[in-house]
């Protein structure tokens, strides 16, 4: 029987979000941030200690040296990581990032997040993540290609359509996925499109994948407004991060009748209380790279974006954006986490006390992995869907997942973040119990 039926006294907000009780917990450490929520959800589920130990430990952690010849003839060695957190429900799924800040702890956290995210939206994948410690801005395209191919070669025994399926993440894109697919296929001696998702559409990518995460954020926000009995029309939104997720979510929310009053990117923040024309701002960024200087809005200090008088806040940029330091400034009724890990565990407590309705990352931004799942399905079938079908099927999954999480939240009197973890942990743990422990 599922642990979800376990009756417990309703916890207080302090119980739910007081996971910073460990004075050594590092608010900025993503693994600790993830574990703080995992531990509490596991406690509420009465997860038995053995299962807790299984789920806390990643299945596999790979560290590889990635030696390449630079364009100037020198040899440089980069470090690459791939962590497969759990594959009990299906093959590992998760992005690969190229960034100087990649650490094993971060990759471990992101891999576990993927396990929970795939389980929340109930798609048959486990969780994985990877990264190479490098500065892509200091490397040529040819050097990036060599890093990608050598990293892929080092992972040949671990990745594959039935084992672990990488995808784009920070500083990696369709082109990098094409190189991974090509390297893997050359070794297999036949094309293997389903080894990665986020590929160019011409070579097995899915229509609608590029917009999927932003679209999922729009659906989650719309469902939250409906759930809270709030109107769509005129609802004011501030978006942190105006890249793939933030700009597309903003555009689709505007189409639903909401008003985007503020947006920010790495160059700064813009504000117009009467609304920003999102298509116009996107065009400005296409032409000028950054939002800075956008003529139809005022420039404001970037940190002010969190304290604006808005109904919805959509952090879609980086981890640890909302912390203990700025959470008390939030005026929004809803936070839709487009980014992974934008809110620290310490900030959760403050937001909960303020009654902010937080749609957690593992639900809010799961539209992306859902359409990655569709891409993998289409590659394996060799039959491709039109964009309307992709969007319709994704919408069904997002709506269902939102309802599933709300039901758990109401049943256990917890917020949506803890409910998402409870739902995910319960789904993963049930399959572990069904499969049993091998040997
Ligand atoms: P992106 O690179 O397209 O855009 C990132 C945006 O954030 C850019 O506008 C950048 O200027 C801005 N930014 C960076 N640092 C900032 C800062 N300190 N303050 C304000 N803005 C800042 O990336 P993306 O694909 O939109 O991803 C954004 C977030 O969403 C990441 O956390 C990513 O992991 C997460 N995410 C993305 C997807 C996806 O499918 N793209 C899926 C799930 C989660």
CSV table of N, CA and C in Angstrom, one decimal, residues 243-380:
chain,number,residue,atom,x,y,z
A,243,UNK,N,15.6,34.8,-21.1
A,243,UNK,CA,16.1,33.9,-22.1
A,243,UNK,C,15.0,33.0,-22.6
A,244,UNK,N,15.4,31.7,-22.8
A,244,UNK,CA,14.4,30.8,-23.4
A,244,UNK,C,13.2,30.7,-22.5
A,245,UNK,N,13.3,30.4,-21.3
A,245,UNK,CA,12.2,30.1,-20.4
A,245,UNK,C,11.4,31.4,-20.1
A,246,UNK,N,12.1,32.4,-19.6
A,246,UNK,CA,11.5,33.7,-19.2
A,246,UNK,C,10.8,34.4,-20.3
A,247,UNK,N,11.4,34.5,-21.5
A,247,UNK,CA,10.8,35.3,-22.5
A,247,UNK,C,9.6,34.6,-23.1
A,248,UNK,N,9.7,33.3,-23.2
A,248,UNK,CA,8.5,32.5,-23.8
A,248,UNK,C,7.4,32.4,-22.8
A,249,UNK,N,7.7,32.2,-21.6
A,249,UNK,CA,6.6,32.2,-20.5
A,249,UNK,C,5.9,33.6,-20.6
A,250,UNK,N,6.7,34.7,-20.6
A,250,UNK,CA,6.2,36.0,-20.6
A,250,UNK,C,5.2,36.2,-21.8
A,251,UNK,N,5.7,35.8,-23.0
A,251,UNK,CA,4.9,35.9,-24.2
A,251,UNK,C,3.6,35.2,-24.1
A,252,UNK,N,3.7,33.9,-23.6
A,252,UNK,CA,2.4,33.1,-23.6
A,252,UNK,C,1.5,33.6,-22.5
A,253,UNK,N,2.1,34.1,-21.4
A,253,UNK,CA,1.2,34.7,-20.3
A,253,UNK,C,0.5,36.0,-20.8
A,254,UNK,N,1.2,36.8,-21.6
A,254,UNK,CA,0.6,38.0,-22.2
A,254,UNK,C,-0.5,37.6,-23.1
A,255,UNK,N,-0.3,36.5,-23.8
A,255,UNK,CA,-1.4,36.0,-24.7
A,255,UNK,C,-2.6,35.5,-23.9
A,256,UNK,N,-2.4,35.1,-22.7
A,256,UNK,CA,-3.5,34.7,-21.8
A,256,UNK,C,-4.2,35.9,-21.2
A,257,UNK,N,-3.7,37.1,-21.4
A,257,UNK,CA,-4.4,38.3,-20.8
A,257,UNK,C,-3.6,38.9,-19.7
A,258,UNK,N,-2.5,38.3,-19.2
A,258,UNK,CA,-1.8,38.9,-18.1
A,258,UNK,C,-0.9,40.0,-18.6
A,259,UNK,N,-0.5,40.9,-17.7
A,259,UNK,CA,0.3,42.1,-18.0
A,259,UNK,C,1.7,41.9,-17.5
A,260,UNK,N,2.7,41.9,-18.4
A,260,UNK,CA,4.1,41.8,-17.9
A,260,UNK,C,4.6,43.2,-17.6
A,261,UNK,N,4.8,43.5,-16.3
A,261,UNK,CA,5.2,44.8,-16.0
A,261,UNK,C,6.7,45.0,-15.8
A,262,UNK,N,7.4,43.9,-15.6
A,262,UNK,CA,8.9,44.0,-15.4
A,262,UNK,C,9.6,42.7,-15.9
A,263,UNK,N,10.8,42.9,-16.3
A,263,UNK,CA,11.6,41.8,-16.8
A,263,UNK,C,13.1,42.2,-16.5
A,264,UNK,N,13.9,41.1,-16.3
A,264,UNK,CA,15.3,41.4,-16.1
A,264,UNK,C,16.1,40.4,-16.8
A,265,UNK,N,17.4,40.7,-17.1
A,265,UNK,CA,18.4,39.7,-17.5
A,265,UNK,C,19.7,40.1,-16.9
A,266,UNK,N,20.7,39.5,-17.4
A,266,UNK,CA,22.0,39.7,-16.7
A,266,UNK,C,22.5,41.2,-16.9
A,267,UNK,N,21.9,41.9,-17.8
A,267,UNK,CA,22.3,43.3,-18.0
A,267,UNK,C,21.6,44.3,-17.1
A,268,UNK,N,20.4,43.9,-16.5
A,268,UNK,CA,19.7,44.8,-15.7
A,268,UNK,C,18.2,44.5,-15.8
A,269,UNK,N,17.4,45.4,-15.2
A,269,UNK,CA,15.9,45.2,-15.2
A,269,UNK,C,15.1,46.4,-15.7
A,270,UNK,N,14.0,46.1,-16.3
A,270,UNK,CA,13.1,47.1,-16.9
A,270,UNK,C,11.7,47.0,-16.3
A,271,UNK,N,11.1,48.2,-16.2
A,271,UNK,CA,9.7,48.2,-15.5
A,271,UNK,C,8.8,49.2,-16.2
A,272,UNK,N,7.6,48.7,-16.5
A,272,UNK,CA,6.6,49.6,-17.0
A,272,UNK,C,5.3,49.2,-16.4
A,273,UNK,N,4.8,50.0,-15.5
A,273,UNK,CA,3.5,49.6,-14.8
A,273,UNK,C,2.3,49.4,-15.7
A,274,UNK,N,2.4,50.0,-16.9
A,274,UNK,CA,1.3,49.8,-17.9
A,274,UNK,C,1.5,48.6,-18.7
A,275,UNK,N,2.6,47.9,-18.6
A,275,UNK,CA,2.8,46.7,-19.3
A,275,UNK,C,3.9,46.8,-20.4
A,276,UNK,N,4.7,45.8,-20.5
A,276,UNK,CA,5.7,45.7,-21.5
A,276,UNK,C,5.2,44.9,-22.7
A,277,UNK,N,5.4,45.4,-23.9
A,277,UNK,CA,5.0,44.6,-25.1
A,277,UNK,C,6.1,43.5,-25.3
A,278,UNK,N,5.7,42.2,-24.9
A,278,UNK,CA,6.8,41.2,-24.8
A,278,UNK,C,7.4,40.9,-26.2
A,279,UNK,N,6.6,40.9,-27.2
A,279,UNK,CA,7.2,40.6,-28.6
A,279,UNK,C,8.2,41.7,-29.0
A,280,UNK,N,7.9,42.9,-28.6
A,280,UNK,CA,8.7,44.0,-28.9
A,280,UNK,C,10.0,43.9,-28.1
A,281,UNK,N,9.9,43.5,-26.8
A,281,UNK,CA,11.1,43.4,-26.0
A,281,UNK,C,12.0,42.2,-26.5
A,282,UNK,N,11.3,41.1,-26.9
A,282,UNK,CA,12.1,40.0,-27.5
A,282,UNK,C,12.9,40.5,-28.7
A,283,UNK,N,12.2,41.2,-29.5
A,283,UNK,CA,12.9,41.7,-30.8
A,283,UNK,C,14.0,42.6,-30.4
A,284,UNK,N,13.9,43.5,-29.3
A,284,UNK,CA,14.9,44.3,-28.9
A,284,UNK,C,16.2,43.5,-28.5
A,285,UNK,N,15.9,42.4,-27.7
A,285,UNK,CA,17.0,41.5,-27.3
A,285,UNK,C,17.6,40.8,-28.5
A,286,UNK,N,16.8,40.4,-29.5
A,286,UNK,CA,17.4,39.8,-30.7
A,286,UNK,C,18.4,40.8,-31.3
A,287,UNK,N,18.0,42.1,-31.4
A,287,UNK,CA,18.8,43.1,-32.1
A,287,UNK,C,20.0,43.6,-31.2
A,288,UNK,N,19.8,43.6,-29.9
A,288,UNK,CA,20.8,44.3,-29.0
A,288,UNK,C,21.4,43.3,-28.0
A,289,UNK,N,21.0,42.1,-28.0
A,289,UNK,CA,21.5,41.0,-27.1
A,289,UNK,C,20.9,41.1,-25.7
A,290,UNK,N,20.8,42.3,-25.1
A,290,UNK,CA,20.4,42.4,-23.7
A,290,UNK,C,19.2,43.4,-23.6
A,291,UNK,N,18.4,43.3,-22.5
A,291,UNK,CA,17.3,44.1,-22.3
A,291,UNK,C,17.7,45.6,-22.0
A,292,UNK,N,18.9,45.8,-21.5
A,292,UNK,CA,19.4,47.1,-21.1
A,292,UNK,C,19.2,48.1,-22.3
A,293,UNK,N,18.6,49.3,-22.0
A,293,UNK,CA,18.4,50.3,-23.0
A,293,UNK,C,17.1,50.2,-23.7
A,294,UNK,N,16.3,49.2,-23.3
A,294,UNK,CA,14.9,49.0,-23.9
A,294,UNK,C,14.1,50.3,-23.8
A,295,UNK,N,13.7,50.9,-24.8
A,295,UNK,CA,13.2,52.3,-24.7
A,295,UNK,C,11.8,52.5,-24.1
A,296,UNK,N,11.0,51.4,-24.1
A,296,UNK,CA,9.6,51.6,-23.7
A,296,UNK,C,9.3,51.2,-22.3
A,297,UNK,N,10.4,51.3,-21.4
A,297,UNK,CA,10.2,50.9,-20.0
A,297,UNK,C,11.3,51.7,-19.2
A,298,UNK,N,11.1,51.8,-17.9
A,298,UNK,CA,12.2,52.4,-17.1
A,298,UNK,C,13.2,51.4,-16.7
A,299,UNK,N,14.4,51.8,-16.5
A,299,UNK,CA,15.4,50.9,-16.0
A,299,UNK,C,15.3,51.0,-14.4
A,300,UNK,N,15.4,49.8,-13.8
A,300,UNK,CA,15.3,49.7,-12.3
A,300,UNK,C,16.5,48.9,-11.9
A,301,UNK,N,16.9,49.0,-10.6
A,301,UNK,CA,18.0,48.1,-10.1
A,301,UNK,C,17.5,46.7,-10.2
A,302,UNK,N,18.3,45.7,-10.6
A,302,UNK,CA,17.9,44.4,-10.8
A,302,UNK,C,17.3,43.7,-9.6
A,303,UNK,N,17.8,44.0,-8.4
A,303,UNK,CA,17.4,43.4,-7.2
A,303,UNK,C,15.9,43.8,-6.8
A,304,UNK,N,15.5,44.9,-7.4
A,304,UNK,CA,14.1,45.4,-7.1
A,304,UNK,C,13.0,44.5,-7.7
A,305,UNK,N,13.4,43.7,-8.7
A,305,UNK,CA,12.4,42.9,-9.4
A,305,UNK,C,11.6,42.0,-8.4
A,306,UNK,N,12.2,41.6,-7.3
A,306,UNK,CA,11.6,40.7,-6.4
A,306,UNK,C,10.6,41.4,-5.5
A,307,UNK,N,10.7,42.7,-5.3
A,307,UNK,CA,9.9,43.4,-4.4
A,307,UNK,C,8.8,44.2,-5.0
A,308,UNK,N,8.6,44.1,-6.3
A,308,UNK,CA,7.6,44.9,-7.0
A,308,UNK,C,6.2,44.5,-6.7
A,309,UNK,N,5.3,45.5,-6.9
A,309,UNK,CA,3.9,45.3,-6.6
A,309,UNK,C,3.3,44.5,-7.8
A,310,UNK,N,3.5,43.2,-7.7
A,310,UNK,CA,2.9,42.3,-8.8
A,310,UNK,C,2.1,41.2,-8.2
A,311,UNK,N,1.4,40.4,-9.0
A,311,UNK,CA,0.7,39.3,-8.6
A,311,UNK,C,1.5,38.0,-8.7
A,312,UNK,N,2.3,38.0,-9.8
A,312,UNK,CA,3.0,36.7,-10.1
A,312,UNK,C,4.5,37.1,-10.3
A,313,UNK,N,5.4,36.3,-9.7
A,313,UNK,CA,6.8,36.5,-9.9
A,313,UNK,C,7.3,35.2,-10.5
A,314,UNK,N,8.1,35.4,-11.6
A,314,UNK,CA,8.5,34.2,-12.4
A,314,UNK,C,10.1,34.3,-12.4
A,315,UNK,N,10.7,33.7,-11.4
A,315,UNK,CA,12.2,33.6,-11.5
A,315,UNK,C,12.6,32.6,-12.6
A,316,UNK,N,13.3,33.0,-13.6
A,316,UNK,CA,13.6,32.1,-14.7
A,316,UNK,C,15.1,32.4,-15.2
A,317,UNK,N,15.9,32.5,-14.2
A,317,UNK,CA,17.3,32.9,-14.5
A,317,UNK,C,18.3,31.9,-13.9
A,318,UNK,N,18.5,32.0,-12.6
A,318,UNK,CA,19.6,31.3,-11.9
A,318,UNK,C,19.1,30.7,-10.6
A,319,UNK,N,20.0,29.8,-10.1
A,319,UNK,CA,19.7,29.2,-8.7
A,319,UNK,C,19.8,30.3,-7.7
A,320,UNK,N,19.2,30.1,-6.5
A,320,UNK,CA,19.4,30.9,-5.3
A,320,UNK,C,19.1,32.4,-5.6
A,321,UNK,N,18.1,32.7,-6.3
A,321,UNK,CA,17.7,34.1,-6.6
A,321,UNK,C,16.9,34.7,-5.4
A,322,UNK,N,16.0,33.9,-4.8
A,322,UNK,CA,15.2,34.3,-3.7
A,322,UNK,C,15.8,33.6,-2.5
A,323,UNK,N,16.3,34.5,-1.6
A,323,UNK,CA,17.0,33.9,-0.4
A,323,UNK,C,16.4,34.6,0.9
A,324,UNK,N,16.9,34.2,2.0
A,324,UNK,CA,16.5,34.8,3.3
A,324,UNK,C,16.6,36.4,3.2
A,325,UNK,N,17.5,36.8,2.4
A,325,UNK,CA,17.8,38.3,2.4
A,325,UNK,C,16.7,39.1,1.7
A,326,UNK,N,16.1,38.5,0.6
A,326,UNK,CA,15.1,39.3,-0.1
A,326,UNK,C,13.7,38.7,-0.1
A,327,UNK,N,13.5,37.5,0.5
A,327,UNK,CA,12.2,36.9,0.5
A,327,UNK,C,11.1,37.8,1.2
A,328,UNK,N,11.5,38.5,2.2
A,328,UNK,CA,10.5,39.3,2.9
A,328,UNK,C,10.0,40.5,2.1
A,329,UNK,N,10.7,40.8,1.0
A,329,UNK,CA,10.3,41.9,0.1
A,329,UNK,C,9.2,41.5,-0.9
A,330,UNK,N,9.0,40.2,-1.0
A,330,UNK,CA,8.1,39.7,-2.1
A,330,UNK,C,6.7,40.1,-1.8
A,331,UNK,N,6.1,40.7,-2.8
A,331,UNK,CA,4.6,41.1,-2.7
A,331,UNK,C,3.7,40.2,-3.5
A,332,UNK,N,4.3,39.4,-4.4
A,332,UNK,CA,3.5,38.6,-5.3
A,332,UNK,C,2.7,37.6,-4.5
A,333,UNK,N,1.6,37.2,-5.1
A,333,UNK,CA,0.8,36.1,-4.5
A,333,UNK,C,1.2,34.8,-4.9
A,334,UNK,N,1.8,34.7,-6.1
A,334,UNK,CA,2.2,33.5,-6.7
A,334,UNK,C,3.7,33.6,-7.2
A,335,UNK,N,4.5,32.6,-6.9
A,335,UNK,CA,5.8,32.5,-7.5
A,335,UNK,C,5.8,31.2,-8.4
A,336,UNK,N,6.2,31.4,-9.6
A,336,UNK,CA,6.2,30.2,-10.5
A,336,UNK,C,7.7,30.0,-10.9
A,337,UNK,N,8.3,28.9,-10.4
A,337,UNK,CA,9.8,28.8,-10.5
A,337,UNK,C,10.1,28.2,-11.9
A,338,UNK,N,10.4,29.1,-12.8
A,338,UNK,CA,10.9,28.6,-14.1
A,338,UNK,C,12.3,28.1,-14.1
A,339,UNK,N,13.1,28.7,-13.3
A,339,UNK,CA,14.5,28.2,-13.1
A,339,UNK,C,14.5,27.0,-12.2
A,340,UNK,N,15.7,26.3,-12.2
A,340,UNK,CA,15.9,25.2,-11.2
A,340,UNK,C,16.5,25.8,-10.0
A,341,UNK,N,15.8,25.5,-8.8
A,341,UNK,CA,16.4,26.0,-7.5
A,341,UNK,C,16.5,27.5,-7.3
A,342,UNK,N,15.5,28.3,-7.8
A,342,UNK,CA,15.7,29.7,-7.6
A,342,UNK,C,15.4,30.2,-6.2
A,343,UNK,N,14.8,29.3,-5.4
A,343,UNK,CA,14.4,29.7,-4.0
A,343,UNK,C,15.2,28.8,-3.0
A,344,UNK,N,15.8,29.4,-2.0
A,344,UNK,CA,16.5,28.6,-1.1
A,344,UNK,C,15.6,28.1,0.0
A,345,UNK,N,16.0,27.1,0.7
A,345,UNK,CA,15.2,26.5,1.8
A,345,UNK,C,14.8,27.6,2.8
A,346,UNK,N,15.8,28.5,3.1
A,346,UNK,CA,15.6,29.5,4.1
A,346,UNK,C,14.5,30.5,3.6
A,347,UNK,N,14.5,30.8,2.3
A,347,UNK,CA,13.5,31.7,1.8
A,347,UNK,C,12.1,31.0,1.8
A,348,UNK,N,12.1,29.7,1.6
A,348,UNK,CA,10.8,29.0,1.6
A,348,UNK,C,10.0,29.3,2.9
A,349,UNK,N,10.7,29.3,4.0
A,349,UNK,CA,10.0,29.5,5.3
A,349,UNK,C,9.4,30.9,5.3
A,350,UNK,N,10.1,31.9,4.9
A,350,UNK,CA,9.6,33.3,4.9
A,350,UNK,C,8.4,33.4,4.0
A,351,UNK,N,8.5,32.8,2.8
A,351,UNK,CA,7.4,32.9,1.8
A,351,UNK,C,6.2,32.2,2.3
A,352,UNK,N,6.4,31.1,3.0
A,352,UNK,CA,5.3,30.3,3.5
A,352,UNK,C,4.5,31.1,4.6
A,353,UNK,N,5.3,31.8,5.4
A,353,UNK,CA,4.7,32.6,6.5
A,353,UNK,C,3.9,33.8,5.9
A,354,UNK,N,4.4,34.3,4.7
A,354,UNK,CA,3.7,35.4,4.1
A,354,UNK,C,2.5,34.9,3.3
A,355,UNK,N,2.4,33.5,3.1
A,355,UNK,CA,1.2,33.0,2.4
A,355,UNK,C,1.4,33.0,0.9
A,356,UNK,N,2.7,33.1,0.4
A,356,UNK,CA,2.9,33.1,-1.0
A,356,UNK,C,2.7,31.7,-1.6
A,357,UNK,N,2.0,31.6,-2.7
A,357,UNK,CA,1.7,30.3,-3.3
A,357,UNK,C,2.9,30.0,-4.3
A,358,UNK,N,3.8,29.1,-3.9
A,358,UNK,CA,5.0,28.8,-4.7
A,358,UNK,C,4.7,27.6,-5.5
A,359,UNK,N,4.8,27.7,-6.9
A,359,UNK,CA,4.8,26.5,-7.7
A,359,UNK,C,6.2,26.1,-7.9
A,360,UNK,N,6.6,25.0,-7.3
A,360,UNK,CA,8.0,24.6,-7.2
A,360,UNK,C,8.6,24.2,-8.6
A,361,UNK,N,9.9,24.4,-8.7
A,361,UNK,CA,10.6,24.1,-10.0
A,361,UNK,C,10.2,22.7,-10.5
A,362,UNK,N,10.2,21.7,-9.7
A,362,UNK,CA,10.1,20.4,-10.2
A,362,UNK,C,8.7,20.1,-10.8
A,363,UNK,N,7.8,21.1,-10.5
A,363,UNK,CA,6.5,21.0,-11.2
A,363,UNK,C,6.4,22.1,-12.3
A,364,UNK,N,6.8,23.4,-11.9
A,364,UNK,CA,6.6,24.5,-12.8
A,364,UNK,C,7.4,24.4,-14.1
A,365,UNK,N,8.6,23.9,-14.1
A,365,UNK,CA,9.4,23.9,-15.3
A,365,UNK,C,9.5,22.5,-15.9
A,366,UNK,N,8.6,21.6,-15.5
A,366,UNK,CA,8.6,20.2,-16.0
A,366,UNK,C,8.1,20.1,-17.5
A,367,UNK,N,7.6,21.2,-18.0
A,367,UNK,CA,7.1,21.1,-19.4
A,367,UNK,C,8.2,20.8,-20.4
A,368,UNK,N,9.4,21.2,-20.0
A,368,UNK,CA,10.6,20.9,-20.9
A,368,UNK,C,10.9,19.5,-20.9
A,369,UNK,N,11.0,18.8,-19.8
A,369,UNK,CA,11.4,17.4,-19.8
A,369,UNK,C,10.2,16.6,-20.3
A,370,UNK,N,9.0,17.1,-20.2
A,370,UNK,CA,7.9,16.4,-20.7
A,370,UNK,C,8.0,16.3,-22.3
A,371,UNK,N,8.3,17.4,-22.9
A,371,UNK,CA,8.4,17.4,-24.4
A,371,UNK,C,9.7,16.6,-24.8
A,372,UNK,N,10.7,16.6,-23.9
A,372,UNK,CA,11.9,15.8,-24.2
A,372,UNK,C,11.5,14.3,-24.2
A,373,UNK,N,10.6,14.0,-23.3
A,373,UNK,CA,10.1,12.6,-23.3
A,373,UNK,C,9.3,12.3,-24.6
A,374,UNK,N,8.6,13.3,-25.1
A,374,UNK,CA,7.9,13.1,-26.4
A,374,UNK,C,8.9,13.0,-27.5
A,375,UNK,N,10.0,13.7,-27.4
A,375,UNK,CA,11.0,13.6,-28.5
A,375,UNK,C,11.6,12.2,-28.5
A,376,UNK,N,11.9,11.7,-27.3
A,376,UNK,CA,12.4,10.3,-27.2
A,376,UNK,C,11.4,9.3,-27.8
A,377,UNK,N,10.2,9.5,-27.4
A,377,UNK,CA,9.1,8.6,-27.9
A,377,UNK,C,9.0,8.6,-29.4
A,378,UNK,N,9.0,9.8,-30.0
A,378,UNK,CA,8.9,10.0,-31.4
A,378,UNK,C,10.1,9.4,-32.1
A,379,UNK,N,11.3,9.6,-31.6
A,379,UNK,CA,12.6,9.0,-32.2
A,379,UNK,C,12.5,7.5,-32.2
A,380,UNK,N,12.0,6.9,-31.1
A,380,UNK,CA,11.9,5.5,-31.0
A,380,UNK,C,10.8,4.9,-31.9
